[in-house]
Short mmCIF file of C-alpha atoms in Angstrom, two decimals:
data_model
loop_
_atom_site.label_atom_id
_atom_site.label_comp_id
_atom_site.label_asym_id
_atom_site.label_seq_id
_atom_site.Cartn_x
_atom_site.Cartn_y
_atom_site.Cartn_z
CA MET L 1 4.51 60.30 -86.04
CA ARG L 2 6.29 60.30 -89.38
CA ILE L 3 9.12 57.80 -89.26
CA LYS L 4 11.90 57.71 -91.78
CA TRP L 5 13.34 54.24 -92.12
CA ARG L 6 16.86 55.37 -91.48
CA GLN L 7 15.72 57.09 -88.31
CA ARG L 8 13.67 54.10 -87.33
CA ALA L 9 17.09 52.99 -88.29
CA TRP L 10 15.76 50.07 -87.78
CA PRO L 11 4.09 39.09 -85.75
CA ALA L 12 0.58 30.63 -86.49
CA ALA L 13 -0.76 28.29 -84.76
CA PRO L 14 1.46 26.55 -82.23
CA LEU L 15 4.31 24.79 -83.93
CA VAL L 16 2.57 21.50 -83.36
CA LEU L 17 -0.51 22.69 -85.28
CA ALA L 18 -0.64 21.51 -88.87
CA LEU L 19 -0.73 24.42 -91.29
CA LEU L 20 -3.43 24.17 -93.90
CA ALA L 21 -2.57 24.74 -97.54
CA THR L 22 -4.62 27.39 -99.29
CA ALA L 23 -7.07 26.53 -101.99
CA GLY L 24 -8.65 29.08 -104.24
CA CYS L 25 -7.65 32.25 -102.38
CA ASP L 26 -7.03 34.84 -105.05
CA GLY L 27 -4.17 37.25 -104.39
CA PRO L 28 -4.26 41.02 -104.23
CA THR L 29 -5.11 42.73 -107.47
CA ASP L 30 -1.60 43.99 -108.17
CA ALA L 31 0.49 41.70 -106.00
CA LYS L 32 4.07 41.02 -106.95
CA PRO L 33 4.85 37.61 -108.45
CA GLY L 34 5.34 35.34 -105.49
CA PRO L 35 7.39 32.25 -104.78
CA SER L 36 6.11 28.98 -106.14
CA ALA L 37 5.59 27.47 -102.70
CA SER L 38 1.96 27.43 -101.60
CA PRO L 39 1.33 29.63 -98.57
CA SER L 40 -0.16 28.19 -95.44
CA VAL L 41 -2.47 29.75 -92.90
CA PRO L 42 -2.71 29.30 -89.15
CA THR L 43 -6.37 28.37 -88.98
CA ALA L 44 -9.22 27.75 -91.39
CA ALA L 45 -10.77 31.00 -90.11
CA ALA L 46 -7.92 33.04 -91.57
CA ARG L 47 -8.84 31.98 -95.13
CA VAL L 48 -11.74 34.37 -95.01
CA CYS L 49 -11.12 36.36 -98.20
CA ALA L 50 -11.70 33.35 -100.43
CA ARG L 51 -14.35 31.78 -98.24
CA PRO L 52 -16.26 34.46 -96.34
CA ALA L 53 -18.77 33.21 -93.81
CA ALA L 54 -22.41 33.75 -94.76
CA GLY L 55 -24.72 35.86 -92.64
CA PRO L 56 -28.32 35.09 -91.73
CA ALA L 57 -30.53 34.42 -94.78
CA LYS L 58 -33.61 35.70 -92.94
CA ALA L 59 -34.13 38.75 -90.81
CA PRO L 60 -33.62 37.95 -87.11
CA ALA L 61 -36.64 38.46 -84.90
CA GLY L 62 -37.04 42.09 -83.90
CA SER L 63 -34.57 43.42 -86.45
CA VAL L 64 -35.07 46.26 -88.91
CA THR L 65 -34.78 45.21 -92.58
CA VAL L 66 -32.70 47.43 -94.85
CA ASP L 67 -33.61 47.54 -98.54
CA PRO L 68 -30.78 47.79 -101.11
CA ALA L 69 -33.20 49.28 -103.65
CA VAL L 70 -33.62 52.40 -101.51
CA THR L 71 -30.58 54.67 -101.63
CA GLY L 72 -29.61 55.83 -98.16
CA ASP L 73 -31.97 53.39 -96.42
CA LEU L 74 -29.34 52.18 -93.95
CA ALA L 75 -28.37 55.64 -92.74
CA ALA L 76 -31.99 56.82 -92.57
CA LYS L 77 -33.21 53.82 -90.57
CA THR L 78 -30.25 54.13 -88.23
CA ARG L 79 -31.23 57.75 -87.53
CA SER L 80 -34.89 56.90 -86.86
CA SER L 81 -34.31 53.80 -84.71
CA PRO L 82 -33.45 53.68 -81.00
CA ALA L 83 -30.06 52.69 -79.66
CA GLY L 84 -29.45 48.97 -79.57
CA THR L 85 -31.34 48.18 -82.77
CA THR L 86 -30.34 45.24 -84.96
CA PHE L 87 -30.33 46.02 -88.69
CA TRP L 88 -30.46 43.22 -91.28
CA LEU L 89 -29.18 44.20 -94.70
CA ARG L 90 -30.93 42.23 -97.41
CA PRO L 91 -28.89 40.61 -100.22
CA GLY L 92 -27.69 43.09 -102.81
CA THR L 93 -25.67 46.27 -103.11
CA HIS L 94 -26.58 48.96 -100.60
CA ARG L 95 -25.73 52.58 -101.27
CA LEU L 96 -25.58 55.69 -99.14
CA GLY L 97 -26.74 59.12 -100.23
CA PRO L 98 -24.75 61.02 -102.86
CA ASP L 99 -23.08 63.40 -100.40
CA ARG L 100 -19.57 62.37 -99.45
CA TYR L 101 -20.53 62.68 -95.76
CA ALA L 102 -23.68 60.52 -96.02
CA GLN L 103 -22.22 57.84 -93.78
CA VAL L 104 -24.04 55.74 -91.22
CA VAL L 105 -23.79 57.11 -87.66
CA PRO L 106 -24.67 54.26 -85.30
CA LYS L 107 -26.14 54.58 -81.81
CA ARG L 108 -24.79 52.72 -78.82
CA GLY L 109 -25.20 48.97 -79.10
CA ASP L 110 -26.45 48.96 -82.70
CA VAL L 111 -25.88 45.73 -84.62
CA TYR L 112 -25.49 45.48 -88.41
CA LEU L 113 -25.90 42.05 -89.98
CA GLY L 114 -25.38 41.37 -93.66
CA ALA L 115 -27.41 38.70 -95.43
CA PRO L 116 -25.52 36.51 -97.89
CA GLY L 117 -24.38 38.81 -100.68
CA ALA L 118 -24.99 42.07 -98.79
CA VAL L 119 -22.55 44.80 -99.84
CA LEU L 120 -22.28 48.40 -98.71
CA ASP L 121 -20.71 50.25 -101.64
CA GLY L 122 -19.32 53.77 -101.38
CA ARG L 123 -19.16 54.09 -105.19
CA LYS L 124 -15.91 56.04 -104.88
CA THR L 125 -18.11 58.90 -103.69
CA ASN L 126 -18.69 58.50 -99.95
CA GLN L 127 -15.72 58.99 -97.67
CA TYR L 128 -16.87 56.90 -94.72
CA ALA L 129 -19.16 53.94 -94.12
CA PHE L 130 -19.62 54.02 -90.32
CA SER L 131 -18.59 56.97 -88.12
CA GLY L 132 -19.34 58.59 -84.77
CA THR L 133 -18.30 57.77 -81.23
CA ALA L 134 -21.11 55.40 -80.21
CA ARG L 135 -19.92 52.48 -78.12
CA ASP L 136 -20.40 48.74 -78.51
CA VAL L 137 -21.41 48.69 -82.16
CA THR L 138 -21.30 45.33 -83.96
CA ILE L 139 -20.82 44.73 -87.70
CA ARG L 140 -21.04 41.16 -88.98
CA TYR L 141 -21.17 39.39 -92.35
CA LEU L 142 -21.05 42.60 -94.36
CA THR L 143 -18.82 43.62 -97.27
CA VAL L 144 -17.75 47.28 -97.23
CA ARG L 145 -16.06 48.52 -100.37
CA GLY L 146 -15.47 51.49 -102.62
CA PHE L 147 -15.13 54.26 -100.00
CA VAL L 148 -12.62 57.08 -100.36
CA ALA L 149 -11.37 58.01 -96.91
CA PRO L 150 -8.59 60.62 -96.89
CA HIS L 151 -5.02 59.74 -96.05
CA ASP L 152 -4.62 58.41 -92.47
CA GLU L 153 -8.42 58.22 -92.01
CA GLY L 154 -10.59 55.11 -91.95
CA VAL L 155 -13.82 53.86 -93.52
CA VAL L 156 -15.29 51.73 -90.73
CA ASN L 157 -15.32 53.14 -87.17
CA HIS L 158 -13.89 56.35 -88.53
CA ASP L 159 -13.99 58.11 -85.13
CA SER L 160 -12.50 55.22 -83.13
CA GLY L 161 -15.57 54.39 -81.07
CA ASP L 162 -14.92 52.04 -78.16
CA GLY L 163 -16.07 48.46 -77.85
CA TRP L 164 -16.80 47.82 -81.52
CA VAL L 165 -16.94 44.23 -82.76
CA ILE L 166 -16.11 43.51 -86.40
CA GLU L 167 -16.65 39.85 -87.28
CA HIS L 168 -16.90 37.91 -90.53
CA ALA L 169 -16.70 41.19 -92.44
CA THR L 170 -14.95 41.98 -95.70
CA ILE L 171 -13.48 45.48 -95.87
CA ARG L 172 -11.80 45.92 -99.20
CA ASN L 173 -10.89 48.23 -102.05
CA ASN L 174 -11.21 51.44 -100.06
CA SER L 175 -8.93 54.46 -99.90
CA GLY L 176 -7.18 55.31 -96.65
CA ALA L 177 -7.57 52.68 -93.94
CA GLY L 178 -10.28 50.06 -94.18
CA LEU L 179 -10.80 50.21 -90.44
CA MET L 180 -9.91 52.39 -87.46
CA ALA L 181 -9.84 51.14 -83.85
CA GLY L 182 -11.13 52.12 -80.44
CA ALA L 183 -10.60 50.72 -76.97
CA ARG L 184 -11.75 47.12 -76.44
CA GLN L 185 -12.28 46.66 -80.16
CA GLN L 186 -12.44 43.12 -81.48
CA VAL L 187 -11.69 42.33 -85.10
CA ARG L 188 -12.24 38.65 -85.79
CA SER L 189 -12.42 36.36 -88.82
CA SER L 190 -12.55 39.27 -91.25
CA CYS L 191 -10.91 40.08 -94.57
CA LEU L 192 -9.01 43.39 -94.67
CA ARG L 193 -7.92 43.53 -98.25
CA ASP L 194 -6.60 45.78 -101.00
CA ASN L 195 -7.17 49.02 -99.12
CA GLY L 196 -5.29 52.10 -100.24
CA GLN L 197 -3.18 52.69 -97.15
CA TYR L 198 -3.84 50.29 -94.23
CA GLY L 199 -6.05 47.31 -93.60
CA MET L 200 -6.49 48.83 -90.14
CA ASN L 201 -5.09 51.98 -88.57
CA ALA L 202 -5.26 51.42 -84.80
CA TYR L 203 -5.12 55.05 -83.77
CA LYS L 204 -7.35 56.97 -81.37
CA GLY L 205 -6.97 60.72 -81.30
CA SER L 206 -8.25 61.14 -77.72
CA GLY L 207 -8.55 58.78 -74.79
CA PRO L 208 -6.77 55.48 -74.26
CA LEU L 209 -6.74 52.73 -76.84
CA THR L 210 -6.66 49.59 -74.69
CA GLY L 211 -7.69 45.96 -74.91
CA LEU L 212 -7.47 45.50 -78.68
CA VAL L 213 -8.04 42.01 -80.14
CA VAL L 214 -7.17 41.15 -83.76
CA GLU L 215 -7.79 37.44 -84.27
CA GLY L 216 -8.22 35.02 -87.15
CA ASN L 217 -8.23 37.63 -89.92
CA GLU L 218 -6.76 37.66 -93.40
CA ILE L 219 -4.90 40.92 -93.97
CA VAL L 220 -3.73 41.06 -97.57
CA GLY L 221 -2.73 43.38 -100.39
CA ASN L 222 -3.02 46.66 -98.50
CA ASN L 223 -1.25 49.89 -99.44
CA THR L 224 -2.47 49.78 -103.03
CA GLY L 225 -1.78 53.52 -103.06
CA ASP L 226 1.95 52.80 -102.61
CA TRP L 227 2.29 55.63 -100.10
CA GLU L 228 5.90 55.01 -99.15
CA ARG L 229 6.88 55.81 -102.72
CA ARG L 230 4.54 58.78 -102.97
CA ARG L 231 5.76 60.18 -99.64
CA PRO L 232 9.22 58.72 -99.08
CA GLY L 233 9.94 57.98 -95.45
CA CYS L 234 6.37 58.68 -94.31
CA GLY L 235 6.15 55.47 -92.24
CA CYS L 236 2.44 55.52 -93.11
CA THR L 237 1.62 52.07 -94.50
CA GLY L 238 1.15 48.49 -93.42
CA GLY L 239 -1.28 45.64 -93.19
CA VAL L 240 -2.02 47.02 -89.71
CA LYS L 241 -0.46 50.04 -88.00
CA PHE L 242 -0.71 50.48 -84.21
CA TRP L 243 -0.24 53.79 -82.42
CA ALA L 244 -0.16 54.13 -78.60
CA VAL L 245 -2.12 50.92 -78.01
CA ASN L 246 -1.88 49.67 -74.42
CA GLY L 247 -2.72 45.97 -74.44
CA ALA L 248 -3.23 44.08 -77.68
CA ASP L 249 -3.63 40.44 -78.65
CA ILE L 250 -2.75 39.80 -82.28
CA ARG L 251 -3.22 36.10 -82.91
CA GLY L 252 -4.07 33.56 -85.55
CA ASN L 253 -4.00 36.01 -88.47
CA TRP L 254 -2.73 35.46 -92.00
CA VAL L 255 -0.88 38.65 -92.94
CA HIS L 256 0.45 38.40 -96.48
CA ASP L 257 1.27 40.18 -99.71
CA ASN L 258 0.95 43.67 -98.30
CA ARG L 259 2.86 46.36 -100.17
CA GLY L 260 5.02 47.30 -97.25
CA THR L 261 5.19 46.11 -93.66
CA GLY L 262 2.84 43.41 -92.40
CA LEU L 263 2.33 44.51 -88.77
CA TRP L 264 3.79 47.77 -87.48
CA ALA L 265 3.57 49.01 -83.88
CA ASP L 266 4.80 52.59 -83.83
CA THR L 267 5.17 54.99 -80.88
CA ASN L 268 4.37 54.17 -77.25
CA ASN L 269 2.60 50.88 -77.73
CA ASN L 270 2.78 48.51 -74.76
CA ASP L 271 1.82 45.02 -73.68
CA PHE L 272 1.45 43.26 -77.04
CA ARG L 273 1.07 39.54 -77.60
CA ILE L 274 1.75 38.66 -81.21
CA GLU L 275 1.31 34.93 -81.53
CA ASP L 276 0.24 32.07 -83.77
CA ASN L 277 0.22 34.21 -86.94
CA VAL L 278 1.51 33.49 -90.41
CA LEU L 279 3.33 36.52 -91.85
CA GLU L 280 4.52 35.96 -95.38
CA ASP L 281 5.28 37.56 -98.72
CA ASN L 282 5.00 41.13 -97.48
CA ASP L 283 7.12 43.58 -99.49
CA GLY L 284 8.68 44.99 -96.33
CA ALA L 285 9.29 43.72 -92.83
CA ALA L 286 6.91 41.16 -91.41
CA LEU L 287 6.90 43.01 -88.10
CA ILE L 288 8.21 46.35 -86.82
CA TYR L 289 8.05 47.15 -83.10
CA GLU L 290 9.14 50.76 -82.78
CA THR L 291 9.55 53.21 -79.86
CA SER L 292 7.35 50.90 -77.81
CA TYR L 293 7.44 48.64 -74.75
CA ASN L 294 6.92 45.11 -73.41
CA ALA L 295 5.82 42.47 -75.90
CA VAL L 296 5.66 38.72 -76.42
CA ILE L 297 6.25 37.58 -80.01
CA ARG L 298 5.90 33.82 -80.17
CA LYS L 299 4.92 30.82 -82.27
CA ASN L 300 4.64 32.77 -85.53
CA THR L 301 5.56 31.47 -88.97
CA ILE L 302 7.42 34.23 -90.81
CA ARG L 303 8.60 33.62 -94.35
CA ARG L 304 9.49 35.27 -97.63
CA ASN L 305 9.12 38.79 -96.27
CA ASN L 306 11.10 41.93 -97.09
CA TRP L 307 12.20 40.73 -100.51
CA VAL L 308 11.21 44.00 -102.20
CA GLN L 309 12.33 46.62 -99.70
CA GLY L 310 15.38 44.72 -98.49
CA ARG L 311 16.59 44.17 -102.03
CA THR L 312 15.95 47.79 -102.96
CA TYR L 313 18.22 49.12 -100.23
CA ALA L 314 20.89 46.49 -100.88
CA GLU L 315 21.00 47.38 -104.56
CA ARG L 316 21.52 51.00 -103.57
CA GLY L 317 24.60 49.94 -101.65
CA ASP L 318 23.10 50.53 -98.21
CA THR L 319 24.84 48.46 -95.56
CA PHE L 320 22.15 48.78 -92.90
CA PRO L 321 20.75 45.35 -91.87
CA PHE L 322 17.22 45.94 -93.09
CA ALA L 323 15.40 43.18 -91.21
CA THR L 324 12.24 41.09 -91.33
CA VAL L 325 11.61 41.46 -87.60
CA TYR L 326 12.74 44.93 -86.68
CA VAL L 327 12.88 46.14 -83.06
CA SER L 328 13.63 49.83 -83.14
CA GLU L 329 14.10 51.83 -79.93
CA SER L 330 11.82 49.37 -78.12
CA GLY L 331 12.37 47.18 -75.11
CA GLY L 332 11.22 45.74 -71.84
CA GLU L 333 10.50 48.28 -69.15
CA PRO L 334 9.36 47.05 -65.70
CA ARG L 335 8.08 50.51 -64.77
CA VAL L 336 5.43 50.36 -67.53
CA PRO L 337 2.75 47.87 -66.35
CA ALA L 338 2.19 44.94 -68.70
CA ARG L 339 1.90 41.15 -68.78
CA THR L 340 5.66 40.99 -69.33
CA ASP L 341 8.55 43.26 -68.46
CA LYS L 342 10.64 42.49 -71.54
CA ILE L 343 10.38 41.83 -75.23
CA GLU L 344 10.48 38.09 -75.65
CA ILE L 345 10.79 36.60 -79.13
CA TYR L 346 10.61 32.83 -79.05
CA ARG L 347 9.41 29.65 -80.77
CA ASN L 348 9.05 31.40 -84.12
CA VAL L 349 10.08 30.00 -87.48
CA LEU L 350 11.72 32.50 -89.83
CA GLU L 351 12.28 31.00 -93.26
CA ASN L 352 13.80 32.56 -96.36
CA ASN L 353 13.19 36.17 -95.49
CA TRP L 354 15.47 39.04 -96.39
CA SER L 355 17.57 38.94 -93.21
CA GLY L 356 16.35 38.07 -89.73
CA ILE L 357 16.01 40.15 -86.56
CA THR L 358 17.57 43.57 -86.07
CA LEU L 359 17.71 45.38 -82.74
CA TRP L 360 18.43 49.05 -83.31
CA GLU L 361 18.71 52.40 -81.57
CA ASN L 362 19.16 55.71 -83.30
CA ALA L 363 21.51 57.58 -80.98
CA ASP L 364 20.09 60.92 -82.12
CA ARG L 365 16.44 60.01 -81.54
CA PHE L 366 15.12 60.76 -78.06
CA CYS L 367 12.40 62.82 -76.41
CA ASN L 368 12.70 66.51 -77.34
CA SER L 369 15.38 65.88 -79.96
CA PRO L 370 14.87 67.49 -83.37
CA ALA L 371 15.81 64.07 -84.78
CA ASN L 372 12.77 62.43 -83.16
CA THR L 373 10.36 61.95 -86.04
CA SER L 374 7.58 61.18 -83.52
CA SER L 375 7.99 64.84 -82.70
CA GLY L 376 4.93 65.32 -80.51
CA ASP L 377 5.67 62.33 -78.29
CA CYS L 378 7.86 61.61 -75.32
CA THR L 379 8.66 58.34 -73.62
CA LEU L 380 6.15 56.89 -71.17
CA LEU L 381 8.61 57.59 -68.37
CA VAL L 382 8.71 61.38 -68.73
CA LYS L 383 5.67 63.58 -68.15
CA ARG L 384 6.92 66.76 -69.82
CA LYS L 385 8.78 66.68 -73.09
CA SER L 386 10.45 69.97 -72.30
CA SER L 387 12.20 68.44 -69.28
CA CYS L 388 14.43 66.44 -71.65
CA ALA L 389 16.89 69.28 -72.09
CA GLU L 390 20.25 70.29 -70.77
CA PRO L 391 21.51 70.28 -68.14
CA ALA L 392 19.04 67.85 -66.52
CA ILE L 393 19.19 65.32 -69.36
CA ASP L 394 22.89 64.82 -68.73
CA SER L 395 22.28 62.89 -65.50
CA ALA L 396 19.87 60.45 -63.83
CA PRO L 397 17.00 59.91 -64.13
CA LEU L 398 16.45 61.79 -67.39
CA TYR L 399 19.60 60.51 -69.07
CA ALA L 400 17.94 57.06 -69.16
CA ASP L 401 14.26 58.04 -69.18
CA CYS L 402 14.34 60.44 -72.14
CA ARG L 403 15.33 57.62 -74.49
CA TRP L 404 13.26 54.86 -75.99
CA LYS L 405 15.75 52.08 -75.35
CA THR L 406 16.18 48.73 -77.04
CA GLN L 407 16.74 46.74 -73.89
CA ARG L 408 15.73 43.46 -72.23
CA VAL L 409 15.07 41.76 -75.57
CA ASP L 410 15.22 37.97 -75.20
CA ILE L 411 15.45 36.02 -78.48
CA HIS L 412 15.42 32.26 -77.94
CA ASP L 413 14.23 28.89 -79.19
CA ASN L 414 13.58 30.17 -82.69
CA ARG L 415 14.43 28.48 -85.98
CA PHE L 416 16.11 30.62 -88.62
CA VAL L 417 16.33 29.17 -92.14
CA LEU L 418 17.98 30.83 -95.11
CA ASP L 419 18.52 29.47 -98.61
CA LYS L 420 19.97 32.28 -100.71
CA SER L 421 18.95 30.57 -103.94
CA VAL L 422 15.31 30.87 -102.86
CA VAL L 423 15.65 34.49 -101.83
CA ASP L 424 17.72 35.14 -104.97
CA CYS L 425 20.45 37.10 -103.27
CA THR L 426 24.19 36.90 -102.91
CA ALA L 427 24.74 39.36 -100.05
CA LYS L 428 23.04 41.51 -97.40
CA CYS L 429 20.05 39.16 -96.98
CA ASP L 430 21.71 37.01 -94.33
CA ARG L 431 22.06 39.16 -91.18
CA MET L 432 21.06 39.27 -87.55
CA ALA L 433 21.99 42.53 -85.87
CA VAL L 434 22.21 44.56 -82.68
CA LEU L 435 23.56 48.04 -83.35
CA ALA L 436 23.29 51.81 -83.21
CA ASN L 437 24.68 54.75 -85.12
CA TYR L 438 27.36 57.18 -83.97
CA GLY L 439 25.59 59.99 -82.11
CA THR L 440 26.13 63.47 -83.54
CA TYR L 441 22.94 65.53 -83.17
CA PRO L 442 21.77 67.85 -81.70
CA ASP L 443 24.82 69.60 -80.30
CA TRP L 444 23.45 69.41 -76.74
CA SER L 445 22.76 65.68 -76.92
CA PRO L 446 24.36 63.63 -74.11
CA TYR L 447 24.33 60.56 -76.39
CA GLN L 448 27.03 61.59 -78.83
CA GLY L 449 29.74 59.21 -79.99
CA ASP L 450 29.41 55.46 -79.56
CA ARG L 451 27.70 55.51 -76.14
CA VAL L 452 24.42 54.15 -77.45
CA ALA L 453 26.13 51.56 -79.66
CA GLU L 454 28.06 50.28 -76.65
CA ALA L 455 24.93 50.23 -74.50
CA ILE L 456 22.65 48.37 -76.90
CA THR L 457 25.33 45.84 -77.74
CA ARG L 458 26.73 45.06 -74.30
CA LYS L 459 24.85 46.77 -71.46
CA GLN L 460 21.09 46.57 -72.04
CA ASP L 461 20.49 42.84 -71.60
CA ASN L 462 19.73 42.03 -75.23
CA ARG L 463 20.28 38.31 -75.72
CA TRP L 464 20.08 35.63 -78.39
CA HIS L 465 20.31 32.05 -77.07
CA ASP L 466 19.15 28.48 -77.73
CA ASN L 467 18.26 29.13 -81.36
CA VAL L 468 18.74 26.92 -84.43
CA TYR L 469 20.28 28.37 -87.58
CA THR L 470 20.33 26.77 -91.01
CA GLY L 471 22.09 28.60 -93.81
CA PRO L 472 24.94 31.07 -94.23
CA TRP L 473 24.03 33.55 -91.50
CA LYS L 474 26.12 36.56 -90.58
CA PHE L 475 25.87 38.81 -87.55
CA VAL L 476 26.25 42.56 -87.09
CA ALA L 477 27.16 44.08 -83.73
CA HIS L 478 27.70 47.62 -82.49
CA ASP L 479 27.57 49.33 -85.91
CA PRO L 480 27.05 48.33 -89.55
CA SER L 481 30.77 47.89 -90.18
CA ARG L 482 31.17 44.99 -87.70
CA VAL L 483 30.04 41.93 -89.61
CA LEU L 484 30.77 38.71 -87.73
CA ASP L 485 30.65 35.00 -88.31
CA SER L 486 28.98 32.71 -85.75
CA TRP L 487 32.24 32.12 -83.85
CA GLN L 488 32.85 35.82 -83.42
CA TRP L 489 29.20 36.38 -82.50
CA GLN L 490 29.38 33.73 -79.79
CA GLY L 491 32.80 34.80 -78.55
CA THR L 492 34.12 37.69 -76.53
CA PRO L 493 32.97 40.43 -76.20
CA TYR L 494 29.48 39.75 -77.60
CA ALA L 495 28.75 36.30 -76.10
CA GLN L 496 25.54 35.88 -78.08
CA ASP L 497 23.66 32.71 -79.06
CA ARG L 498 24.92 30.50 -76.27
CA ASN L 499 23.58 26.96 -76.65
CA SER L 500 22.49 27.71 -80.20
CA THR L 501 23.28 25.44 -83.14
CA PHE L 502 24.50 26.39 -86.59
CA ARG L 503 24.26 24.48 -89.84
CA THR L 504 25.96 26.63 -92.40
CA GLY L 505 24.94 24.89 -95.63
CA GLU L 506 23.20 26.87 -98.33
CA ASP L 507 20.32 24.45 -98.86
CA GLY L 508 18.14 25.62 -95.94
#
């Protein structure tokens, strides 16, 4: 699942909802200096890191009280209690046993409630807080910090148990991922902050990961370990990373100041609704949707993203349109069941990001190709990876079905604002793009030459229309060398952005 960016080769309340200015929300511990403008959040619930909700001050009737003065009390009482027990953690700092594997292993239906000031602290000793495959576990009003999960592993729900509910929790300052995900998991009104790799890694090693809800959370300052620098091209960071999730609702979150991408769906995800979020001040793209299918991305406020990574590549002289919303080898596919049969991006506001939306296909990346960095995976349309080989791949149906295709992407009724003086750039921060590379590899590939570039640009029903542009936007079509103005973009042969309006002033 490792994805190199070049091979990736490259989401608010409704617009009528008033955005609330923040007050007193401290930033991530080592966040980059940000713009002077105050950020806004989609709902009051998403300001949870500064104002966490308080849990019950008294033990609920029938619950088991956990004593912070007794080391390992939570794990021990979980072991000795029947399934479906409610545990109330008294105020104070709770600790597990000294062994690194002294984590809590819940039983089905267990509930963990933190009193005001209840903290479960791993002391940089324990790897995991909650593990095991029990279903329908609930964690509320608890702070989980100081755990040292290994790379790609998670602290809470380490084994991706199904049906977990995480609400009003603070999961912060851990190594690895703060949280893993199972099917039907709900993560609501929680603070996922300053974790070493991901705020959440939505990955399940076995069985389907379906019905995921991520709502009203603040996801901030993650990837403190700076893994993309430590392992260049690993594709292993983000506020949240999604892998093979079938059905997800990502709404009303405030995703900001992450050291890398904000939200990243990578490899055979399907049926996403990414709506009503505020995505801002992330070092990389606000949103990447990669080798995946069928999504609605709507009514998000997306601003001041990709300033760090976009600028880095521009200063290296790279001409690739490194975008803030990046759709890579992903598209609508009616044969994959979902609530939509396309990728629809509409009614979003993108303001002063490093570039806009890029639609991309890597001509050399397809099922069974050595250039496919998701090497163990095939498209959802092909049952056997080995079938994507010559001579069968040269003709229908495999010629089409062995590729993750950027197709049926409908980009409309968005507002794109760019003021280069705010972004502090003179070039390469001002692009929309639909393009591919020249296919060369492997030698048996049927996609060599400009076949994929022609297809993504003119034959796969990718459309911009009815948008509003303010600022000096440029457009890239077919390949990185074709940089167009709005007249060329709207004209023959591209015919993009019909019924759109352009105000070309620099003031935004």
